[in-house]
Short mmCIF file of C-alpha atoms in Angstrom, two decimals:
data_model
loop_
_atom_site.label_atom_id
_atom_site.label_comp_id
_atom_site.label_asym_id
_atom_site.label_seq_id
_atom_site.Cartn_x
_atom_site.Cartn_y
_atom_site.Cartn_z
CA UNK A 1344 46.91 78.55 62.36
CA UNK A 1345 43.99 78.23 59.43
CA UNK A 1346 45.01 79.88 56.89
CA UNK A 1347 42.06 81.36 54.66
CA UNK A 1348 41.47 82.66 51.49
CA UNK A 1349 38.86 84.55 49.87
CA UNK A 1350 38.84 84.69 46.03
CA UNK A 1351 36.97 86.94 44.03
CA UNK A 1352 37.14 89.85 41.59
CA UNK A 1353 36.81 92.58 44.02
CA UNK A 1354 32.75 93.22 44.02
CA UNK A 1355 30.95 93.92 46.83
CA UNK A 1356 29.93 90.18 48.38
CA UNK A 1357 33.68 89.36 48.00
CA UNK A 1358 34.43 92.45 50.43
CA UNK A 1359 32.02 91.31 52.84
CA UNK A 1360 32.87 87.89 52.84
CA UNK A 1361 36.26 89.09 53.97
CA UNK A 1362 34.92 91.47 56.94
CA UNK A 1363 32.70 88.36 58.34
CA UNK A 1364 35.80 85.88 58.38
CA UNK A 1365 37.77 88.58 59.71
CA UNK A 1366 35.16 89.87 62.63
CA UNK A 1367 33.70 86.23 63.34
CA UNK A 1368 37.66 84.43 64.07
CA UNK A 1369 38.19 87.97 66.36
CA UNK A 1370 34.60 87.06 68.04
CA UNK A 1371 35.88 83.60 68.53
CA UNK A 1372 39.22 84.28 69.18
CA UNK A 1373 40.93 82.03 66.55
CA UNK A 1374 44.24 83.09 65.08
CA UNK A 1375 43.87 83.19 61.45
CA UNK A 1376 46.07 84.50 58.45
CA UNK A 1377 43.31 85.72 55.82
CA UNK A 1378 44.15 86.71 52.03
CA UNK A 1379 42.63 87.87 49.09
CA UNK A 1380 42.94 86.73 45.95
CA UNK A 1381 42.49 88.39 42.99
CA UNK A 1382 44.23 87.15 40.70
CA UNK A 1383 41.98 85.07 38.18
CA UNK A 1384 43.96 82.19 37.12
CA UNK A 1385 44.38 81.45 40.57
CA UNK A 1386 40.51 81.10 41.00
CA UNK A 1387 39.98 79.21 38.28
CA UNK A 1388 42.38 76.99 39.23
CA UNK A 1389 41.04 76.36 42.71
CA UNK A 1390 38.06 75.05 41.01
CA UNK A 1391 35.76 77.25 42.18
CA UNK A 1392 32.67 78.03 39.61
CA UNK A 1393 31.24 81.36 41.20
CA UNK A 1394 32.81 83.89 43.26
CA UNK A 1395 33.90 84.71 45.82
CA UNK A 1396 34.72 81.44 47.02
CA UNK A 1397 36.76 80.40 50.01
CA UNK A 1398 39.55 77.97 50.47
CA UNK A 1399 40.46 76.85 54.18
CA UNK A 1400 44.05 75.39 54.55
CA UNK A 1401 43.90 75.37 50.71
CA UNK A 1402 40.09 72.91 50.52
CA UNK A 1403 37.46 74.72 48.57
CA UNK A 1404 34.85 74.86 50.97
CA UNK A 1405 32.54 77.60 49.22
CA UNK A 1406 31.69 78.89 46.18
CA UNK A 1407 29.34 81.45 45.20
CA UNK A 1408 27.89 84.12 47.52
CA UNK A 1409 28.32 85.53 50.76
CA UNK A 1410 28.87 82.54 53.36
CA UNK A 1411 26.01 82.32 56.11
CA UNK A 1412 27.40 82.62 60.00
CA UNK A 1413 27.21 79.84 60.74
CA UNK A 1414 29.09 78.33 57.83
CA UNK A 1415 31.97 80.39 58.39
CA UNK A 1416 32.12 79.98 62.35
CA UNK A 1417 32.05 75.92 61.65
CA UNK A 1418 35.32 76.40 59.60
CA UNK A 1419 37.29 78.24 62.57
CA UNK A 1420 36.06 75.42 64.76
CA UNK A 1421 39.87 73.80 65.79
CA UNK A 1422 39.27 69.78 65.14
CA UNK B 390 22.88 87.87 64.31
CA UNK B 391 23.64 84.95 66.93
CA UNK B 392 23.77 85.91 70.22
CA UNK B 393 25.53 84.91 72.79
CA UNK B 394 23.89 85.47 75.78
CA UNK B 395 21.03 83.41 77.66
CA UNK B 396 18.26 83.29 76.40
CA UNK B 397 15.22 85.08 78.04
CA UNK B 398 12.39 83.14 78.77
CA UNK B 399 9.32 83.56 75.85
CA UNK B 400 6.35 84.28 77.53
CA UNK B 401 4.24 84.25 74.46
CA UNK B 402 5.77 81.59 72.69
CA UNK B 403 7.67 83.64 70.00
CA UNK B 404 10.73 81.69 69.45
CA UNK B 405 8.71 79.26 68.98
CA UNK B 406 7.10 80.87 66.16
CA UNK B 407 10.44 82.00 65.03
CA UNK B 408 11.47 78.36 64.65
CA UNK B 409 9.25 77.19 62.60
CA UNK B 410 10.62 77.92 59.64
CA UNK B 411 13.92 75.68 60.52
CA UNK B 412 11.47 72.79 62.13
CA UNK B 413 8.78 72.36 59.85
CA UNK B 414 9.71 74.26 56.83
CA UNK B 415 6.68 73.19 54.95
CA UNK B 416 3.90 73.62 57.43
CA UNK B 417 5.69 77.36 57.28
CA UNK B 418 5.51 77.96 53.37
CA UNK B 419 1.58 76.88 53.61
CA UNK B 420 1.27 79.31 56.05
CA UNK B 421 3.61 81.92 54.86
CA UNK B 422 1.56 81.27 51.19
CA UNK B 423 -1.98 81.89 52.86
CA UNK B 424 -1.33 85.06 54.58
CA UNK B 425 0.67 86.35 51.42
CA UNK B 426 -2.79 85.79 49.22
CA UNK B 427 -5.04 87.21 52.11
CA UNK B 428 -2.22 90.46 52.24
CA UNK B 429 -2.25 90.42 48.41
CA UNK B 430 -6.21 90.59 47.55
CA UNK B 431 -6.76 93.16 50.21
CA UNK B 432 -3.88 95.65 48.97
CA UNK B 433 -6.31 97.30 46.16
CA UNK B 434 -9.06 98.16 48.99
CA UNK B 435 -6.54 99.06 51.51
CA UNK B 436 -4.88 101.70 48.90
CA UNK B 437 -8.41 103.28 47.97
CA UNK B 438 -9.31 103.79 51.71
CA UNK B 439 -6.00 105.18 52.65
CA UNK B 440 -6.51 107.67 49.75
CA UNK B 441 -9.93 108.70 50.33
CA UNK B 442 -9.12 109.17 54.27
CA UNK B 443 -5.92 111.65 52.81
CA UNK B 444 -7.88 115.34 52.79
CA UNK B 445 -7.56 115.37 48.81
CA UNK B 446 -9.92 115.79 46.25
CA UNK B 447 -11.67 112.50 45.47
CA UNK B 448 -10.80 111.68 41.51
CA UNK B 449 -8.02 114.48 41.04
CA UNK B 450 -4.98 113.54 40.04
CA UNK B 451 -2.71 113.79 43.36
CA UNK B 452 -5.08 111.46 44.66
CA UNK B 453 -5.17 109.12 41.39
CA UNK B 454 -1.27 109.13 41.80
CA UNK B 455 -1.44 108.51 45.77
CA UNK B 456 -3.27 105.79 44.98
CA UNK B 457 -1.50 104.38 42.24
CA UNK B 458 1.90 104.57 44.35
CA UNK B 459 -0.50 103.14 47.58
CA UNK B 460 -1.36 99.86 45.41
CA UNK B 461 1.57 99.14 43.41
CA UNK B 462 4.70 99.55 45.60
CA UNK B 463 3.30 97.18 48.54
CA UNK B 464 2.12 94.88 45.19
CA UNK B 465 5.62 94.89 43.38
CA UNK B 466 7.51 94.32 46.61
CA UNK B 467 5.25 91.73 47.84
CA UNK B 468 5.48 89.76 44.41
CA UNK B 469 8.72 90.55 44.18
CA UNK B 470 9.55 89.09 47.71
CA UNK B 471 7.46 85.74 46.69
CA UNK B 472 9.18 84.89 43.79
CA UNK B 473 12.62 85.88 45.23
CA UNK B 474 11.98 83.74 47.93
CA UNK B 475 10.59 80.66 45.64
CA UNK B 476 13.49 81.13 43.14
CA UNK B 477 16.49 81.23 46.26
CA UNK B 478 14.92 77.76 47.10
CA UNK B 479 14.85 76.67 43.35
CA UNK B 480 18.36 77.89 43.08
CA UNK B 481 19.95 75.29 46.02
CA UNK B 482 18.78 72.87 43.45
CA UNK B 483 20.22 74.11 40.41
CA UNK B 484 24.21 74.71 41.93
CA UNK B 485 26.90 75.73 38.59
CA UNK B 486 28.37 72.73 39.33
CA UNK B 487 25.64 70.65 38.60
CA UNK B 488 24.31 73.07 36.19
CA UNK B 489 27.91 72.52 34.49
CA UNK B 490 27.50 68.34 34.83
CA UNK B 491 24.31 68.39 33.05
CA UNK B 492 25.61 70.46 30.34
CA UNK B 493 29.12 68.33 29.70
CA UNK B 494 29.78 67.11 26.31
CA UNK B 495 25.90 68.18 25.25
CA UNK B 496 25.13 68.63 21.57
CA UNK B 497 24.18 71.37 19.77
CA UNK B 498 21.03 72.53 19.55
CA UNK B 499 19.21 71.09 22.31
CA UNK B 500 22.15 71.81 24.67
CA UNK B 501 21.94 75.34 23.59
CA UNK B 502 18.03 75.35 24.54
CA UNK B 503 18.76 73.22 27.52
CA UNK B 504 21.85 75.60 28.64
CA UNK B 505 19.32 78.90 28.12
CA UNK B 506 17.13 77.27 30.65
CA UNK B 507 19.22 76.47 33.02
CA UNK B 508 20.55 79.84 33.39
CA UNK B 509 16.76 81.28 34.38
CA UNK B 510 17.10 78.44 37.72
CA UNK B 511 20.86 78.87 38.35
CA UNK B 512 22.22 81.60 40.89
CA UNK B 513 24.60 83.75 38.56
CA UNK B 514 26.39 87.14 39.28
CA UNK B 515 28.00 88.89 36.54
CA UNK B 516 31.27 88.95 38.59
CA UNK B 517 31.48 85.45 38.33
CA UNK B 518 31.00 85.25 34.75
CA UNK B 519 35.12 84.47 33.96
CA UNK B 520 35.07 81.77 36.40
CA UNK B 521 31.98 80.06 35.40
CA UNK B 522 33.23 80.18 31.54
CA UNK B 523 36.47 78.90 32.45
CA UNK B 524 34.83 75.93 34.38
CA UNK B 525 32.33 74.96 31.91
CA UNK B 526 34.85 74.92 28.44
CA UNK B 527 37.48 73.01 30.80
CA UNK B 528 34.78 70.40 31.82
CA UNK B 529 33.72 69.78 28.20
CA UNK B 530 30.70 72.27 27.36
CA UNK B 531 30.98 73.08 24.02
CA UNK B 532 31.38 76.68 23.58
CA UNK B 533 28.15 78.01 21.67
CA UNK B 534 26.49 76.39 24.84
CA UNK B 535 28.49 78.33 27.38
CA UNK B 536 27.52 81.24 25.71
CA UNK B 537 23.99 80.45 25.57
CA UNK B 538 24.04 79.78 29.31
CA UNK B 539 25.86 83.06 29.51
CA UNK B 540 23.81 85.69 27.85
CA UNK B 541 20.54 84.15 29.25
CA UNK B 542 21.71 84.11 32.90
CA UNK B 543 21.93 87.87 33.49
CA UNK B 544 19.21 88.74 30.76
CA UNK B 545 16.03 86.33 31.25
CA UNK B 546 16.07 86.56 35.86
CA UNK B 547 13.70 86.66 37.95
CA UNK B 548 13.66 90.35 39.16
CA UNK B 549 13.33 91.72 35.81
CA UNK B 550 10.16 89.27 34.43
CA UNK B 551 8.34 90.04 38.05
CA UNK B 552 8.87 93.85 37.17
CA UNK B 553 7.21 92.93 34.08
CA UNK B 554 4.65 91.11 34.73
CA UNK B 555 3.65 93.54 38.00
CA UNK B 556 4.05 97.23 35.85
CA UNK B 557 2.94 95.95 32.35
CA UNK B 558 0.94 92.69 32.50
CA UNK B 559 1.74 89.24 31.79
CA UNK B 560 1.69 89.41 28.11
CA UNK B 561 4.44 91.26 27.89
CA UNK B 562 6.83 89.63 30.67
CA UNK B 563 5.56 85.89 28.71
CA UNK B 564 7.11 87.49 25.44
CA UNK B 565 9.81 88.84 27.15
CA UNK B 566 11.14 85.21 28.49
CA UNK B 567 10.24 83.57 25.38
CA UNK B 568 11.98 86.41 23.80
CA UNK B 569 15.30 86.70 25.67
CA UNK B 570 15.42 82.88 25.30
CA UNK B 571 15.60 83.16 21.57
CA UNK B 572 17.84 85.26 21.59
CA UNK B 573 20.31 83.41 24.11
CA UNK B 574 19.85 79.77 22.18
CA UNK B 575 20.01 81.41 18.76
CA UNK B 576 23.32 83.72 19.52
CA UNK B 577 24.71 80.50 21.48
CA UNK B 578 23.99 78.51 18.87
CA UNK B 579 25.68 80.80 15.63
CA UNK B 580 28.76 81.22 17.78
CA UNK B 581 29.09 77.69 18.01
CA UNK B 582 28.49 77.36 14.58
CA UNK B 583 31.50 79.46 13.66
CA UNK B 584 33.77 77.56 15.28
CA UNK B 585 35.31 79.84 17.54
CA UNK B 586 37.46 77.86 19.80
CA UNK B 587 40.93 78.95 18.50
CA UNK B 588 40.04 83.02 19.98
CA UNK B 589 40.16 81.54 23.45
CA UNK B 590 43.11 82.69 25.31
CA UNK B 591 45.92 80.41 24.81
CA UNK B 592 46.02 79.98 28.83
CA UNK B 593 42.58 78.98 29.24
CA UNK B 594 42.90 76.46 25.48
CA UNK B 595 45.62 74.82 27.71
CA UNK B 596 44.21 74.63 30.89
CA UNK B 597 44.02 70.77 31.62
CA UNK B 598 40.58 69.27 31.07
CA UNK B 599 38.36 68.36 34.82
CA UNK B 600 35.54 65.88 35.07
CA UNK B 601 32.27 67.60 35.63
CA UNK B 602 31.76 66.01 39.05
CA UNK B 603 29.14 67.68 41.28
CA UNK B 604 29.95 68.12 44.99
CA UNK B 605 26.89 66.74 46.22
CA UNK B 606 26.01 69.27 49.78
CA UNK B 607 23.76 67.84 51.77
CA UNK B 608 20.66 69.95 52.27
CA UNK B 609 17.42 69.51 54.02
CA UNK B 610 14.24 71.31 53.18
CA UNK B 611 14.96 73.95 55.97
CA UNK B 612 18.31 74.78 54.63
CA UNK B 613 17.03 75.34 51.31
CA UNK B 614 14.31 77.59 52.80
CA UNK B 615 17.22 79.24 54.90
CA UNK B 616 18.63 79.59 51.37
CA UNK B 617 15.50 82.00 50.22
CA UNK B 618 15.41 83.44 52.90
CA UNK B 619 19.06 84.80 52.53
CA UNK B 620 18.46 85.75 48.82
CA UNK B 621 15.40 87.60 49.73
CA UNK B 622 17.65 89.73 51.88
CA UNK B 623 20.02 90.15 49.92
CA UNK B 624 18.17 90.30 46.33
CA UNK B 625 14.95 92.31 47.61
CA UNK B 626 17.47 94.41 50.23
CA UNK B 627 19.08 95.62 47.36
CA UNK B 628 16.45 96.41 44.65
CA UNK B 629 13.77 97.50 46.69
CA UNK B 630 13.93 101.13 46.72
CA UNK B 631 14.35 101.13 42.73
CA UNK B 632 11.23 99.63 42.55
CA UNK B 633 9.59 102.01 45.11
CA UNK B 634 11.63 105.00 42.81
CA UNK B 635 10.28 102.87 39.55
CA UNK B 636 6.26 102.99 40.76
CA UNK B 637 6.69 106.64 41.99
CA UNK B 638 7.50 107.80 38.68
CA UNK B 639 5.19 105.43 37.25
CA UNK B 640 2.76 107.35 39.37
CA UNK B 641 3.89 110.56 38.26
CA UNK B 642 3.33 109.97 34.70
CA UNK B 643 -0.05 108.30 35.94
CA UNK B 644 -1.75 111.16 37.42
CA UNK B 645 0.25 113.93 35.00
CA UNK B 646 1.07 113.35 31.87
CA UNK B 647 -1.33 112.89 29.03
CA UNK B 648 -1.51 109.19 27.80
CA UNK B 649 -0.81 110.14 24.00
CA UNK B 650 2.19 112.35 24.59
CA UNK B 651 4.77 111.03 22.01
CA UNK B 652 8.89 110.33 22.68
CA UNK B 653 10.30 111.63 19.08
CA UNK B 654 12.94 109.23 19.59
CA UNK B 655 11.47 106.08 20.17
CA UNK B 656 7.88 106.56 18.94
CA UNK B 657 6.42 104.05 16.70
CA UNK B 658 6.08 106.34 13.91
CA UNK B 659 9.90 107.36 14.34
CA UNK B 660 12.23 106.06 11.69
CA UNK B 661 14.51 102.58 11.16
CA UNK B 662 16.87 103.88 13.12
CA UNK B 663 15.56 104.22 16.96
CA UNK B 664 15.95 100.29 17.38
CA UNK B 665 19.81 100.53 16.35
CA UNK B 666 19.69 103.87 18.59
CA UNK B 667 18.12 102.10 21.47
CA UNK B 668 20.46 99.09 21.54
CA UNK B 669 23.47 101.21 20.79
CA UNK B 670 22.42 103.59 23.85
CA UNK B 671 21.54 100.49 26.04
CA UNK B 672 25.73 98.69 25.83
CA UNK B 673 27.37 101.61 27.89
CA UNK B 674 24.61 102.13 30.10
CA UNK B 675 24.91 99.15 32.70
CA UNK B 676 21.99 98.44 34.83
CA UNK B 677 20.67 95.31 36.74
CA UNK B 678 17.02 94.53 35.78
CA UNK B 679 15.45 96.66 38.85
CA UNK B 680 17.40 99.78 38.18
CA UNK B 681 16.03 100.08 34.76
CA UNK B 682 12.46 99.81 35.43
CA UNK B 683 11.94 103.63 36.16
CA UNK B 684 13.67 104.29 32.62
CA UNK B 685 11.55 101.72 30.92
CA UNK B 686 7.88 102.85 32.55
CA UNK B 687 8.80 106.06 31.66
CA UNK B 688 10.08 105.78 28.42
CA UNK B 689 6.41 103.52 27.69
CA UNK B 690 4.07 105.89 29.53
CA UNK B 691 5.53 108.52 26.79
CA UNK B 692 4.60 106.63 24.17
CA UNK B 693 7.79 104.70 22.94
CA UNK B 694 7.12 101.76 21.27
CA UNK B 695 7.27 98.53 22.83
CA UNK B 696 10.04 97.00 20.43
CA UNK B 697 12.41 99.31 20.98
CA UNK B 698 12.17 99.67 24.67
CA UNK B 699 12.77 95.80 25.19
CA UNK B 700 15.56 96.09 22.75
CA UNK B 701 16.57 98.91 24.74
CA UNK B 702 16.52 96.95 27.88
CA UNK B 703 18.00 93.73 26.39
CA UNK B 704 21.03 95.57 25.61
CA UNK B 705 21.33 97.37 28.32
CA UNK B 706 21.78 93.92 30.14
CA UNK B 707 23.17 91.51 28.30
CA UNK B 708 25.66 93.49 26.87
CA UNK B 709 27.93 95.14 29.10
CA UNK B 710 30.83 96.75 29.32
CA UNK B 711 32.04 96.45 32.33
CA UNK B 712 30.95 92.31 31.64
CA UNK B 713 33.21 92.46 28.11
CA UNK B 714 35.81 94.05 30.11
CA UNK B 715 36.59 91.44 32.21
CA UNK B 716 35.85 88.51 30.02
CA UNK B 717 38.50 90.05 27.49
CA UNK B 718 41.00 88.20 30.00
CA UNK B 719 39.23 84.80 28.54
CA UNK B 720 38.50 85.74 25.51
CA UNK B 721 40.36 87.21 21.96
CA UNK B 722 39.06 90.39 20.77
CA UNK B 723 37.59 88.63 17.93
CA UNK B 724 35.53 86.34 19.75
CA UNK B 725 34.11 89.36 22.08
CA UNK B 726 33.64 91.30 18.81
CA UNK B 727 31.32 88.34 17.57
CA UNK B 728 29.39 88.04 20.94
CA UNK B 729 28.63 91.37 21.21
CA UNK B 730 27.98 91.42 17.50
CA UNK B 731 25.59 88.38 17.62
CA UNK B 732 23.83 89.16 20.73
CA UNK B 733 23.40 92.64 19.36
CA UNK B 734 21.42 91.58 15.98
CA UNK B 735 19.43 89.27 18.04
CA UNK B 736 17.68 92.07 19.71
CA UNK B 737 18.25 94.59 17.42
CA UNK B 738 15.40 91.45 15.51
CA UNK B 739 13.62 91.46 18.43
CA UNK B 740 12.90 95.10 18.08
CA UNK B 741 12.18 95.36 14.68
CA UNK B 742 9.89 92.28 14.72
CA UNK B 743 7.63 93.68 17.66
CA UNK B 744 7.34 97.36 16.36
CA UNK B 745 6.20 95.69 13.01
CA UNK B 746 3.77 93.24 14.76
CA UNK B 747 2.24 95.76 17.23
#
């Protein structure tokens, strides 16, 4: 199971980040465990320069901004 | 939104057309540019015919106001749209993490001008500000630069100098970059100056130095296009009915009230104290660039002087609460005591100086 998380402050894009993951792996059918985190030192430390930013199986893979669609459905693709 | 299903078949070719954009992303810019200007110069005639077909009085005022709002709504949103759209595809360009790269280890001085600029080209949300501070000290950027990429990121955008430069001319959206530039690499600057790196938090002053490395993401031209496309959405989505509010009372004050009719409190004849009272009135009030527009017309069309109603608006977005709030987790008191204090005098001078020059 992928386990994603979404980390950001809490504004608006961060929210919406969350619903897309969420609604696009229950489109698709993928089993995921999703989190929020909030806490700051544990977004600086992921790296991550803008919020909210995404970490899949603990790899930054976005930073900044609501993810597009297709971005998000290409990280619930099983490899 | 994707859809699943099979397609249809396209009699008249429009997927085609809808493709374009993603297949030959300049061929659709030329196009997209021509039709823009050909919209654009016919806007003026289209709003005087729509008024004079309206069953109003030719040359009253309802129908100077109609045609006011007729003209400048469909011209703010369309510039507004334009220079979102050219700005989302600058922006793919100018990530923070290569932003933060080019600014590593920079002097003084010209990293502060350098840092000022950067933050007009790179995508920045206020609720990132912590993170982005964090990442820059840890990767080497001096401080007094951070802060000068800081306070000119939010301040000197893109939605607030097209406002400008659509509701009061260029002149004044020119001085107002120039302006909020200043401001940024001067404030930068004096904090870096005082040496302020001891009122960091003692977490982030131990946080283990990176390498500024960039992440290079491979984009094509139609991605980046993609890219302004999704920031028109989201950035013209958002603001568009403030501007549409902004021009209607613009248009209000346009056909109603009298040109000469003087604000007490901001007039230029009022005292030394309406620039403080500006600035001081502008910190609490938080506002993004569009939402203060309506203020700002107004407060001009009443006759406040020019000074004091950028100060106002400087204030009112470089220096927020909510912003000092959350960058007190970063930051000691003292050191948001001296941003806020710095920042403040800048524009407090940029007030004074353009009352007393116009």
């Amino acid at each position: 199971m992928k386990q994603i998380k979404v980390l950001g402050s809490g504004c608006a894009s961060c929210k919406k980040t969350m619903a897309m993951i969420e609604k696009i792996a229950r489109e698709k059918g993928v089993p995921i465990e999703l989190k929020k985190i909030e806490d700051m030192q544990e977004i600086i430390q992921s790296g991550a320069l803008a919020t909210p930013a995404v970490l899949v199986n603990g790899e930054l893979v976005h930073a900044g901004g609501v993810p597009g669609r297709d971005k998000i459905a290409g990280w619930l693709n099983t490899d | 939104m994707l859809n699943v299903a099979p397609k249809k078949p396209d009699p008249v070719g429009m997927s085609a057309l809808s493709r374009l954009p993603e297949r030959h992303p300049l061929w659709f810019l030329l196009t997209a540019a021509l039709l823009w200007v050909a919209i654009y110069s016919s806007l003026s005639g289209a709003a005087t015919a729509l008024v004079a077909a309206l069953p109003l009085e030719q040359g009253s005022h309802p129908a100077a106001a109609l045609r006011f709002l007729f003209y400048e709504a469909p011209k703010v949103l369309m510039l507004l749209t334009a220079v979102v759209l050219v700005m989302g595809v600058i922006n793919t360009w100018f990530t923070p993490e290569r932003t933060r790269a080019m600014l590593a280890g920079k002097h003084e001085g010209i990293g502060n001008i350098m840092a000022a600029m950067l933050g007009i080209v790179t995508p920045f949300c206020s609720c990132s500000a912590v993170p982005l501070f964090i990442g820059f000290v840890q990767a080497g950027v001096p401080l007094g630069i951070t802060f000068s990429f800081l306070i000119a990121a939010p301040m000197v955008n893109e939605v607030a100098l097209v406002l400008l430069f659509a509701l009061l001319g260029w002149k004044i959206a020119l001085l107002y970059l120039v302006l909020g530039l200043s401001v940024a690499i001067t404030a930068g600057w004096v904090i870096g100056r005082l040496h302020m790196e001891a009122h960091l938090e003692d977490w982030v002053r131990d946080m283990a130095r990176v390498d500024a490395q960039v992440r290079a993401e491979d984009m094509n031209m139609a991605d980046r296009l993609n890219a302004g496309f999704h920031s028109v959405r989201e950035i013209v989505g958002r603001v568009w009915l403030y501007v549409v509010v902004g021009v209607a009372v613009g248009a209000g004050i346009h056909g109603y009230v009298p040109q000469d009719f003087m604000a007490d409190l901001m007039g230029p004849e009022s005292s030394w104290w309406s620039v403080p009272a500006a600035v001081l009135i502008g910190v609490p009030m938080y506002s993004n660039a569009a939402g203060m527009i309506p203020i700002v017309e107004a407060l001009l069309a009443k006759g406040a002087a020019l000074g004091t109603v950028l100060a106002f608006m400087m204030s009112m977005i470089a220096l927020s609460l909510p912003e000092m709030v959350i960058l007190r987790k970063v930051l000691k008191l003292r050191l948001i005591v001296v941003f806020a204090g710095v920042v403040a005098s800048g524009i407090l001078l940029v007030g004074y100086v353009f009352n007393a020059v116009l």
